[in-house]
Coordinates of N, CA and C in Angstrom, one line a residue:
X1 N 27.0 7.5 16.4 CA 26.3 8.7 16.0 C 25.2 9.0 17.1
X2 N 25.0 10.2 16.7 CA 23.8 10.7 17.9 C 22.1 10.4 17.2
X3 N 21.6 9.3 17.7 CA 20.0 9.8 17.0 C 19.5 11.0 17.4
X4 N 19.5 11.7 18.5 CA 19.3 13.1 18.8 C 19.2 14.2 17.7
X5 N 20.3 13.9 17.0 CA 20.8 14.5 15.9 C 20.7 14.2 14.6
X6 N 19.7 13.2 14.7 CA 19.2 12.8 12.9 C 17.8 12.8 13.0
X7 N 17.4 13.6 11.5 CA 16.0 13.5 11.4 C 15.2 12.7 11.5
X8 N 14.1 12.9 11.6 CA 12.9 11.7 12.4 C 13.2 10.6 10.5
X9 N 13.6 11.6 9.6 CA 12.7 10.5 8.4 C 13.8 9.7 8.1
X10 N 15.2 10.1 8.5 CA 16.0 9.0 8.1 C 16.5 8.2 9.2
X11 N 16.0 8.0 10.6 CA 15.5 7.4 11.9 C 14.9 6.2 11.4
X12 N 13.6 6.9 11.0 CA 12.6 6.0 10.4 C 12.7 4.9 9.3
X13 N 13.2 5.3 8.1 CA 13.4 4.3 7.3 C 14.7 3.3 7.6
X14 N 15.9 3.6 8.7 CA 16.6 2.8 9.3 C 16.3 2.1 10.3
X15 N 15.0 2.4 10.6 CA 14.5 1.6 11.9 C 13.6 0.4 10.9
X16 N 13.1 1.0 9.8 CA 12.0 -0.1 8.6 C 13.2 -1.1 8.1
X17 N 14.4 -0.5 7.5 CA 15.3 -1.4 7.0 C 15.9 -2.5 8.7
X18 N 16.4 -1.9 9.0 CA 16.3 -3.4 10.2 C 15.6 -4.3 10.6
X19 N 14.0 -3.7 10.6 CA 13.0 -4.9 10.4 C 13.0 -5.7 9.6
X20 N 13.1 -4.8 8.6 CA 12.8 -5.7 7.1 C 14.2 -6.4 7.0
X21 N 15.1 -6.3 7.5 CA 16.6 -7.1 7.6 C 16.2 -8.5 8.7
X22 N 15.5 -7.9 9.9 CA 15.0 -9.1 10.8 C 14.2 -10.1 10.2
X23 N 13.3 -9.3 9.4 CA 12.4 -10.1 8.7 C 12.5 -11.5 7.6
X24 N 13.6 -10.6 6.7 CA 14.4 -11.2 5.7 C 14.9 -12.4 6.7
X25 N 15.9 -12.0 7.6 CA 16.5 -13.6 8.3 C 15.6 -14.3 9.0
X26 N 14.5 -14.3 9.6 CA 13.3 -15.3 10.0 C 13.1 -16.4 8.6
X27 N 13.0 -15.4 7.8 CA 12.4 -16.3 6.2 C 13.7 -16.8 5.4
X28 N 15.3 -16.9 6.4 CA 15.8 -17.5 5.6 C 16.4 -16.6 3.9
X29 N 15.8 -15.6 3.9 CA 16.4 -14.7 2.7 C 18.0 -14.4 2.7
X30 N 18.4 -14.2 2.0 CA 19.7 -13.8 2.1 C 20.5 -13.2 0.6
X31 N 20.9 -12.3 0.8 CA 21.8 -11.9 -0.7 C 23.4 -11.9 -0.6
X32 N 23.6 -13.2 -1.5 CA 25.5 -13.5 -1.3 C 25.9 -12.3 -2.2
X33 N 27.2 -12.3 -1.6 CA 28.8 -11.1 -2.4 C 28.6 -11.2 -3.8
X34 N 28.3 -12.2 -4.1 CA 28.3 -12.4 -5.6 C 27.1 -11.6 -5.9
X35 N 25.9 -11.5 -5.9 CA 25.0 -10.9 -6.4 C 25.2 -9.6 -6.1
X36 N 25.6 -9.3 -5.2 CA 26.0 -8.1 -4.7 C 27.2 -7.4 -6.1
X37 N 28.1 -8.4 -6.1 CA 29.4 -7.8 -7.4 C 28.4 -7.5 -8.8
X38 N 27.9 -8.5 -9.0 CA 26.9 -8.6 -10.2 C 25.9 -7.6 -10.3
X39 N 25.2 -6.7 -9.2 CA 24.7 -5.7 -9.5 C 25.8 -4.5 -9.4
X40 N 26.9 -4.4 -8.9 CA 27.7 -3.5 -8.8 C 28.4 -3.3 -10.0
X41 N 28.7 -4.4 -11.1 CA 29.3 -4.7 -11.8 C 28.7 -3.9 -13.4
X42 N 27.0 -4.0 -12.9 CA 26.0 -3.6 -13.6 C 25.8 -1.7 -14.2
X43 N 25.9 -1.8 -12.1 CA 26.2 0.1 -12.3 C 26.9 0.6 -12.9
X44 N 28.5 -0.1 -12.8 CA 30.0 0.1 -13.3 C 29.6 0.7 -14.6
X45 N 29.3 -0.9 -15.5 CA 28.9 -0.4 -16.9 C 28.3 0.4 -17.1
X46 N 26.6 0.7 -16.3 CA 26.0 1.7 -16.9 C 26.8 3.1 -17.2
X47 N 27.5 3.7 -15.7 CA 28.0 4.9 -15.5 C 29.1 4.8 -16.4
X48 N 29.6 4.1 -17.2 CA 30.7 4.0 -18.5 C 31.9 4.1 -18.0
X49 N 32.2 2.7 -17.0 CA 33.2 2.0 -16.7 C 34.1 2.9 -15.2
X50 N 34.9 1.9 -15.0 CA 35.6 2.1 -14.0 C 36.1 3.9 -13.3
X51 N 36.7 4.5 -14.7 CA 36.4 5.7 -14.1 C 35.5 6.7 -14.1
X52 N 34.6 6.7 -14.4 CA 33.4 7.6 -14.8 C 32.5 7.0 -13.2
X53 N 32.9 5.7 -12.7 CA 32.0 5.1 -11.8 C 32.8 6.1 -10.5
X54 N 34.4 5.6 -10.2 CA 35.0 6.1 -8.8 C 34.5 8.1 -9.0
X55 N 34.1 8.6 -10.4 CA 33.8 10.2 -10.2 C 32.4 9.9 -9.5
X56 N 31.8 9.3 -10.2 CA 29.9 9.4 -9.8 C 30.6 8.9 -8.1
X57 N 30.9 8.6 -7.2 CA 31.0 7.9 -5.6 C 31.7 9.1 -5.4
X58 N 32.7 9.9 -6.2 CA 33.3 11.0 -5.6 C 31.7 11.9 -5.4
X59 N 31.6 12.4 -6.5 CA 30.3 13.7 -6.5 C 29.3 13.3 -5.6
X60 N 29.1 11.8 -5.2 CA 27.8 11.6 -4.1 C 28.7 10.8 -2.8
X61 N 29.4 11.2 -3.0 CA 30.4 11.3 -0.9 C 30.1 10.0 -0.6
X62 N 29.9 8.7 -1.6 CA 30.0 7.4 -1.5 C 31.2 6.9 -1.1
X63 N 31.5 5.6 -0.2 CA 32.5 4.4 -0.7 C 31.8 3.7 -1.3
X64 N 32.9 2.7 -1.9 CA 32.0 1.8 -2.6 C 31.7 0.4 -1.8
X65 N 32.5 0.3 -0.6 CA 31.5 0.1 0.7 C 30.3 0.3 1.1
X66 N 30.1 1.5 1.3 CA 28.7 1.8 1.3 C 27.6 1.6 0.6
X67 N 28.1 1.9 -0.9 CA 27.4 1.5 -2.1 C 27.1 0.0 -2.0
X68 N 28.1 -0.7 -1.7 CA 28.0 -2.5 -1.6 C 26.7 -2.7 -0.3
X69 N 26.8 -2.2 0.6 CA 26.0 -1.9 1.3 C 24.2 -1.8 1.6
X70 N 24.0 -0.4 0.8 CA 23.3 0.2 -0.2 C 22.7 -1.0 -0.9
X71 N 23.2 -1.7 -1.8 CA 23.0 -2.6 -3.1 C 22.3 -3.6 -1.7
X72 N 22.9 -4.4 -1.0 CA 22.9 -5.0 -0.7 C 21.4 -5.5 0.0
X73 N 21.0 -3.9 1.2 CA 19.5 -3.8 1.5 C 18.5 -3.5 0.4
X74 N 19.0 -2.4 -0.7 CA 17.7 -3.0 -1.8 C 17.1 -3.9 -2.6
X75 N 18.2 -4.6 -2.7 CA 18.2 -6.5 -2.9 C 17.3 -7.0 -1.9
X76 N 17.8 -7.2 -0.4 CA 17.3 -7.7 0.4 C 15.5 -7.5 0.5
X77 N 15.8 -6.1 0.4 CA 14.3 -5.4 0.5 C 13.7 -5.7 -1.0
X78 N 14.0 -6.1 -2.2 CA 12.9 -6.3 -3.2 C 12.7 -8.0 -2.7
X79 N 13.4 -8.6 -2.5 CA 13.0 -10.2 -1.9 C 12.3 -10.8 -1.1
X80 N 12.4 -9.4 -0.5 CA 11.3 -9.7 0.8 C 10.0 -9.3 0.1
X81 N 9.9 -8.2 -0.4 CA 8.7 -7.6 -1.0 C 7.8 -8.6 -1.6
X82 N 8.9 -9.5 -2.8 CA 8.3 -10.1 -3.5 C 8.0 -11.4 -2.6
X83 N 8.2 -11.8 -1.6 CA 7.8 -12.9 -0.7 C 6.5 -12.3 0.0
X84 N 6.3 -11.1 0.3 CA 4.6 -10.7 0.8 C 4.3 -10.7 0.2
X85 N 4.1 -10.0 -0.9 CA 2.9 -9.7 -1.9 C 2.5 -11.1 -2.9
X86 N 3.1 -11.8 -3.2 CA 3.0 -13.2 -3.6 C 2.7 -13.5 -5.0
X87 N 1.7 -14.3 -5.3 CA 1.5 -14.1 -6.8 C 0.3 -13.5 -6.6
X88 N 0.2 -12.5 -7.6 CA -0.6 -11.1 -8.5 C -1.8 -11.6 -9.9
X89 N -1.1 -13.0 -10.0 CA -2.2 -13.4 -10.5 C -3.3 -14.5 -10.4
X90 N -3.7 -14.8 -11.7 CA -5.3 -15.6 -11.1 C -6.7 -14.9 -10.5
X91 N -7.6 -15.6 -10.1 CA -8.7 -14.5 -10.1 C -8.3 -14.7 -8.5
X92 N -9.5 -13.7 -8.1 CA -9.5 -13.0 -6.7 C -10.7 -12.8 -6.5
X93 N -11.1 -13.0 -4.9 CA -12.5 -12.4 -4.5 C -12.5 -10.4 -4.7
X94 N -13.4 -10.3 -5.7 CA -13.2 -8.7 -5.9 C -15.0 -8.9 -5.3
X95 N -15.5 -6.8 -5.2 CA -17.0 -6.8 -5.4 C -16.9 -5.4 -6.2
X96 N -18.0 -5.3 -6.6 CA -18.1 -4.2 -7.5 C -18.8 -3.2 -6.4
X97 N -19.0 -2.1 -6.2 CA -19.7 -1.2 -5.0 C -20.1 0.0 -5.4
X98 N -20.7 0.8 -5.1 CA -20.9 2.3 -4.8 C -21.0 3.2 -3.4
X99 N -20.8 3.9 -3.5 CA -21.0 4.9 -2.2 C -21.3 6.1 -1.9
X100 N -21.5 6.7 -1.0 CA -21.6 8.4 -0.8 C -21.1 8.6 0.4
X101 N -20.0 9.8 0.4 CA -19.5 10.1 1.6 C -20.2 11.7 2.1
X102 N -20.4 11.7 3.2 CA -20.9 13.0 3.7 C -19.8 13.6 4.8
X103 N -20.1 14.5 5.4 CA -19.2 15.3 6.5 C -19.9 14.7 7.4
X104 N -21.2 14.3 7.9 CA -21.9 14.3 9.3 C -22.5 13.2 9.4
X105 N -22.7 12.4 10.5 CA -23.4 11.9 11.1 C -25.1 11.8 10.6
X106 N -25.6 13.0 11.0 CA -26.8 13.5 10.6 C -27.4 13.0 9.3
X107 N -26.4 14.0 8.2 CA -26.5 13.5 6.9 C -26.8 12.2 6.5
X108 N -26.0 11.3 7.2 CA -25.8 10.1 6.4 C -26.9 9.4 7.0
X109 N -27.5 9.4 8.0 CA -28.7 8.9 9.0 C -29.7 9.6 7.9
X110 N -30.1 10.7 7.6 CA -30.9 11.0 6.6 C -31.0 10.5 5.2
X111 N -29.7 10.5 4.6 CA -29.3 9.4 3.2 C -30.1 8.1 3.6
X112 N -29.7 7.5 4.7 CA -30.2 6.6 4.9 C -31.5 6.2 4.7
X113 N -32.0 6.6 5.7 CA -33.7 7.0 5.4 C -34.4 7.1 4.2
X114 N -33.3 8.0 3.7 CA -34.3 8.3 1.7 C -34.0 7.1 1.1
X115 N -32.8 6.3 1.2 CA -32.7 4.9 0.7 C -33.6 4.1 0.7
X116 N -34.0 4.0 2.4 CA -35.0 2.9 2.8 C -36.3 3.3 2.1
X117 N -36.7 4.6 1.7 CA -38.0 5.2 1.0 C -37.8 4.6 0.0
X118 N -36.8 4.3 -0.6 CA -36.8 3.9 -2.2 C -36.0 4.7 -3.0
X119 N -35.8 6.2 -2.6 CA -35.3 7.1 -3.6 C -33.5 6.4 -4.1
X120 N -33.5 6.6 -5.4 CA -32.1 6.1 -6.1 C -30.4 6.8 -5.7
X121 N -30.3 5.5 -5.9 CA -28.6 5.7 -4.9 C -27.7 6.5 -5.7
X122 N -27.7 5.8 -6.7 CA -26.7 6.8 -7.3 C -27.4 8.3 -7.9
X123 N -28.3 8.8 -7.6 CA -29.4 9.9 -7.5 C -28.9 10.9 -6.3
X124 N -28.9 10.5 -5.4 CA -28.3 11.2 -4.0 C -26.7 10.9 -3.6
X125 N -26.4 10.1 -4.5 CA -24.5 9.9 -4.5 C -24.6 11.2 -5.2
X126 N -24.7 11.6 -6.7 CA -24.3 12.2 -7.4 C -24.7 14.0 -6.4
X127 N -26.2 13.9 -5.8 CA -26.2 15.0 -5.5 C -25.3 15.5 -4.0
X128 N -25.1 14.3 -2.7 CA -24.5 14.4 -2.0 C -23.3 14.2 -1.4
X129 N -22.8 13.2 -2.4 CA -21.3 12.7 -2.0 C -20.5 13.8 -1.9
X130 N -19.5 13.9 -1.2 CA -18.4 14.5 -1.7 C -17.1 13.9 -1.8
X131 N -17.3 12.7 -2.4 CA -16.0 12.0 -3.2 C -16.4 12.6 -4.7
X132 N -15.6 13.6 -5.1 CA -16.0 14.1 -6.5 C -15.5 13.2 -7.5
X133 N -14.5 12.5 -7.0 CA -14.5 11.6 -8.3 C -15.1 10.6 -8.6
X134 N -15.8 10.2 -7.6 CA -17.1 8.7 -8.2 C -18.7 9.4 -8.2
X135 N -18.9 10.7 -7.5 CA -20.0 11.6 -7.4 C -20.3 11.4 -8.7
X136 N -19.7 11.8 -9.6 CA -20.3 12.1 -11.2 C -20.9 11.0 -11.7
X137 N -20.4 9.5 -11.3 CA -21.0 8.6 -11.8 C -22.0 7.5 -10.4
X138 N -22.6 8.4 -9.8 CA -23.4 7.6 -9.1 C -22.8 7.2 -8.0
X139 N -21.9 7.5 -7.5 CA -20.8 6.9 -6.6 C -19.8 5.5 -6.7
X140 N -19.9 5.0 -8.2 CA -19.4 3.7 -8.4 C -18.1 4.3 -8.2
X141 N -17.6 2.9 -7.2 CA -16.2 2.7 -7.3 C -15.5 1.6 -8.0
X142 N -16.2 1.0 -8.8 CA -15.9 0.1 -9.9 C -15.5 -1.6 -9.1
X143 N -14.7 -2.5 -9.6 CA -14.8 -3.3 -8.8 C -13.3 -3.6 -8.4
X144 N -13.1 -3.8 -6.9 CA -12.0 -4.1 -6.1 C -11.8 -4.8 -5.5
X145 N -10.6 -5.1 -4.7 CA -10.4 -6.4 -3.6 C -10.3 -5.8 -2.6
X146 N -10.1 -6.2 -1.4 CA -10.5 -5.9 -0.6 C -9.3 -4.8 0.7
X147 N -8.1 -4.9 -0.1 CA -6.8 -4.7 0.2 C -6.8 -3.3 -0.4
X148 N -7.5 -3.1 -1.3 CA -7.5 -1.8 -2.4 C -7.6 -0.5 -1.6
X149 N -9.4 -0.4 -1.1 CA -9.5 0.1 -0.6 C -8.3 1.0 0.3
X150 N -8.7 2.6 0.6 CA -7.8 2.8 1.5 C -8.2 3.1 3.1
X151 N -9.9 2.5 3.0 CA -10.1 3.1 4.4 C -10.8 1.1 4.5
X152 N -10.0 0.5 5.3 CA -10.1 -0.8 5.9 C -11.5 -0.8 6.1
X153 N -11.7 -0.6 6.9 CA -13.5 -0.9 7.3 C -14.2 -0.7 6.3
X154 N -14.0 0.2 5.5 CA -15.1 0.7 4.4 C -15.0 -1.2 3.3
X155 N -14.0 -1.4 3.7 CA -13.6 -2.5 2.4 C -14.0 -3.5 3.1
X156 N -14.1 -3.6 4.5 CA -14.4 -4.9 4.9 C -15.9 -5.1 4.9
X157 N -17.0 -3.8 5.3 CA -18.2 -3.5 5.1 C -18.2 -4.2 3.4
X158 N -18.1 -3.5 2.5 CA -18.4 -4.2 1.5 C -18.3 -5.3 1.0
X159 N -17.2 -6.2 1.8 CA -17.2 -7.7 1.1 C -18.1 -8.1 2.4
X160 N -18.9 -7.8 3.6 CA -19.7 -8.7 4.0 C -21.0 -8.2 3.4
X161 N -21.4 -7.3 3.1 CA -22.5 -7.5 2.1 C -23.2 -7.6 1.3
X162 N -24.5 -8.5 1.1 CA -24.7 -9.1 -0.3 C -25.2 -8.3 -1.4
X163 N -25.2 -8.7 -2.5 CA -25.2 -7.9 -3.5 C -26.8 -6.8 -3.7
X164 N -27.1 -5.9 -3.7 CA -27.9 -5.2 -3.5 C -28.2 -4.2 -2.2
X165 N -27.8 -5.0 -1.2 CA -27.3 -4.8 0.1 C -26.4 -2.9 0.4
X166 N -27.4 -2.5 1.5 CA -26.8 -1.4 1.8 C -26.3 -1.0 2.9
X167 N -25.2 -0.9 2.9 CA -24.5 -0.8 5.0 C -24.5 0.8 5.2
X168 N -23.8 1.3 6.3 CA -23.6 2.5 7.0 C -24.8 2.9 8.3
X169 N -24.3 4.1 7.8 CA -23.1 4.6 7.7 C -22.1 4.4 9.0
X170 N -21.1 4.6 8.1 CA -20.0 3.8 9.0 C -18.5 5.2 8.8
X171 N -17.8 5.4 10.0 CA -17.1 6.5 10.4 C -15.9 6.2 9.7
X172 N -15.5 7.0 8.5 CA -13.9 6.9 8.1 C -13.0 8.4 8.1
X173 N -12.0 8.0 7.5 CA -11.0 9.3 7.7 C -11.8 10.8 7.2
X174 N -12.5 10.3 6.3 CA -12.9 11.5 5.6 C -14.4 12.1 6.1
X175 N -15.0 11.4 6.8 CA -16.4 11.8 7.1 C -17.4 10.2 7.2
X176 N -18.3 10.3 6.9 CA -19.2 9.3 6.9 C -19.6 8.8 6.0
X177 N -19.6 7.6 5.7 CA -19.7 6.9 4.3 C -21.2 5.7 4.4
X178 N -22.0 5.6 3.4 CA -22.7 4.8 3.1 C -22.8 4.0 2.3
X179 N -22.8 2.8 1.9 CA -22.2 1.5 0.8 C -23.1 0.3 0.4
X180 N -22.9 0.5 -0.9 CA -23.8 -0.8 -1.7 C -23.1 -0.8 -2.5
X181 N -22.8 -2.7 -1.8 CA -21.9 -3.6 -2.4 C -23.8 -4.1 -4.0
X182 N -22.8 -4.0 -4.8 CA -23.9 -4.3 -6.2 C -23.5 -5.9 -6.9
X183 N -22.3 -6.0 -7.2 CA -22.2 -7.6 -7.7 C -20.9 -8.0 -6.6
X184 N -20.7 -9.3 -6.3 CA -19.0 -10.0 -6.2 C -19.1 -11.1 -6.9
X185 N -17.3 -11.3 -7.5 CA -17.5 -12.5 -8.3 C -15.3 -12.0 -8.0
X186 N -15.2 -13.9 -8.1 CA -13.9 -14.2 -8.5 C -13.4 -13.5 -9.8
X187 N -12.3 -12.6 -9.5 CA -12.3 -11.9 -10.7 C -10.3 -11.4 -11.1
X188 N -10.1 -11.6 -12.2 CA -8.7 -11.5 -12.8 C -8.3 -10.3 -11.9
X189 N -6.8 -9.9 -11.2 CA -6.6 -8.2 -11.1 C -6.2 -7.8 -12.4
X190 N -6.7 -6.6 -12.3 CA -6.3 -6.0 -13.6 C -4.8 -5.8 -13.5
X191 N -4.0 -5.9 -15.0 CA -2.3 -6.0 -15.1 C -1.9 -4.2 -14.5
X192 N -3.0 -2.9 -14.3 CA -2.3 -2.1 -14.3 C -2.6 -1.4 -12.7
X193 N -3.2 -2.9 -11.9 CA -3.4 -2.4 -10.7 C -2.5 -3.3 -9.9
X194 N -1.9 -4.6 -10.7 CA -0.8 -5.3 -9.6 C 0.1 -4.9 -9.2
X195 N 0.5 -3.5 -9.9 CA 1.9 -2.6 -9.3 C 1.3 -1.9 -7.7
X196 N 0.5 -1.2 -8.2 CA -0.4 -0.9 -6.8 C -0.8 -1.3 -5.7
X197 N -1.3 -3.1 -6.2 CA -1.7 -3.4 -4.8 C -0.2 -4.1 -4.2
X198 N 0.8 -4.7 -4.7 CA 2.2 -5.4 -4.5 C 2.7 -3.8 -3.8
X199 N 2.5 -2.7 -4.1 CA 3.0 -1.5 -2.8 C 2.0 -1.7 -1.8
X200 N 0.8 -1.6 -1.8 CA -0.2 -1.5 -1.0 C 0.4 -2.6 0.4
X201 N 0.4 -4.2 -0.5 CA 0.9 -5.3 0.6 C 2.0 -4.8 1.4
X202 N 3.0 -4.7 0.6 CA 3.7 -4.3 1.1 C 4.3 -3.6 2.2
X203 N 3.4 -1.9 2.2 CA 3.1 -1.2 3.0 C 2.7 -1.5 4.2
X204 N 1.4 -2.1 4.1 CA 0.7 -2.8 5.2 C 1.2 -3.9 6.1
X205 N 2.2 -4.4 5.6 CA 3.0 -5.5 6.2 C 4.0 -4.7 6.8
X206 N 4.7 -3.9 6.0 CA 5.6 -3.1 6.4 C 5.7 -2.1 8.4
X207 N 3.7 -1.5 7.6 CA 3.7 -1.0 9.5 C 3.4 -1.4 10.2
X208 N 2.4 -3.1 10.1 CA 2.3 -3.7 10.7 C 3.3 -4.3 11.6
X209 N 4.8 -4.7 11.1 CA 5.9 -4.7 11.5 C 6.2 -3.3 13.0
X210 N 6.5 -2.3 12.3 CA 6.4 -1.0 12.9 C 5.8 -0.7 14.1
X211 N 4.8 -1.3 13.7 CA 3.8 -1.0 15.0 C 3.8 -2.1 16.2
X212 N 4.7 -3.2 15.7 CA 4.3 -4.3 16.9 C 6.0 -4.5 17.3
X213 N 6.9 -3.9 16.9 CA 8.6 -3.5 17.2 C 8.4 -2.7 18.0
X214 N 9.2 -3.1 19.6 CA 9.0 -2.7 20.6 C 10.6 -1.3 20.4
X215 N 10.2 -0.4 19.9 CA 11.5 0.4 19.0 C 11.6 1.3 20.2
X216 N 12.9 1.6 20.6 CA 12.9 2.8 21.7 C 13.9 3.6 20.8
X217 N 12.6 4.6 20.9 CA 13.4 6.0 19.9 C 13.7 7.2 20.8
X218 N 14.8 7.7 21.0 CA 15.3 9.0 22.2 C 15.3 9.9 21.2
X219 N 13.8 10.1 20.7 CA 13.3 11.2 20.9 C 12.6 12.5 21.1

């Protein structure tokens, strides 16, 4: 085929599944025929047997080659997944934190200043942040690890921190941010954030990959 001629996004996630295929065979992963029949076997049933299955691969311009195929890398790819992200449970270095993000430079050099005066943090979070959703409450971002975060530095600032401790401001996607880390303590993840951070790892491993694949793309 021509890559010339295929979109950048399905380029892209065939250039991720190769890695994540390179990946998988460094670590020794692998998914036999059999597992492969055994989820196929699975679909069969669901779709209500043999012919109800060959219509559903008619209506979606499948073989069932391809489908074996198909089955084959999202196997490979939850294995791998579940080999980065690791075990989810047990406690963790979390910190609890607050913050205020501004648009400017300026601003946050002046926040700062009123800090060092004394005036209260979550006082000038609530009146200057523009993270509206932790603004309301003083700028707490409740307590996280360090992976959570979505702006890296902001999260690494807070776990060097000690507790009362106030850093910034410091330059993120959104503007300028100023941070007080308030407690850290070894702490359980919550059950309804291990779906999130096991994508999060994931991710991060994923373009880390991406980024260091010497990938020649024509185009």
């Amino acid at each position: 085929g021509d890559p010339a001629g295929m979109p950048k996004a399905v380029l892209s996630t065939m250039i991720q599944q190769e890695l994540i295929d390179q990946a998988a065979a460094r670590n020794n992963i692998e998914v036999s025929s059999e597992t492969v029949d055994q989820e196929l076997q699975g679909l069969i049933e669901d779709a209500g047997g043999q012919s109800s299955w060959q219509q559903w691969l008619e209506d979606n311009n499948y073989t069932e080659d391809e489908l074996r195929g198909t089955l084959r890398e999202t196997l490979l790819t939850s294995q791998m997944r579940d080999r980065i992200t690791g075990d989810l449970s047990g406690a963790v270095p979390q910190v609890h934190a607050r913050h205020i993000l501004v648009a400017t430079q300026a601003e946050a050099n002046q926040l700062m200043v009123r800090l060092r005066n004394g005036e209260d943090f979550a006082t000038l979070a609530a009146e200057n942040s523009l993270d509206t959703t932790t603004s309301i409450n003083g700028g707490d971002l409740g307590w996280f690890m360090q992976e959570e975060l979505l702006e890296p530095s902001l999260a690494q600032l807070a776990f060097e921190l000690d507790p009362e401790q106030i850093g910034g401001p410091i330059q993120t996607a959104l503007g300028y941010d100023i941070i007080q880390t308030l407690e850290r303590a070894n702490r359980e993840i919550e059950p309804d954030k291990r779906a999130r951070l096991a994508q999060n790892r994931f991710e991060n491993w994923l373009n880390t990959l991406v980024a260091t694949a010497k990938i020649e793309q024509y185009l």
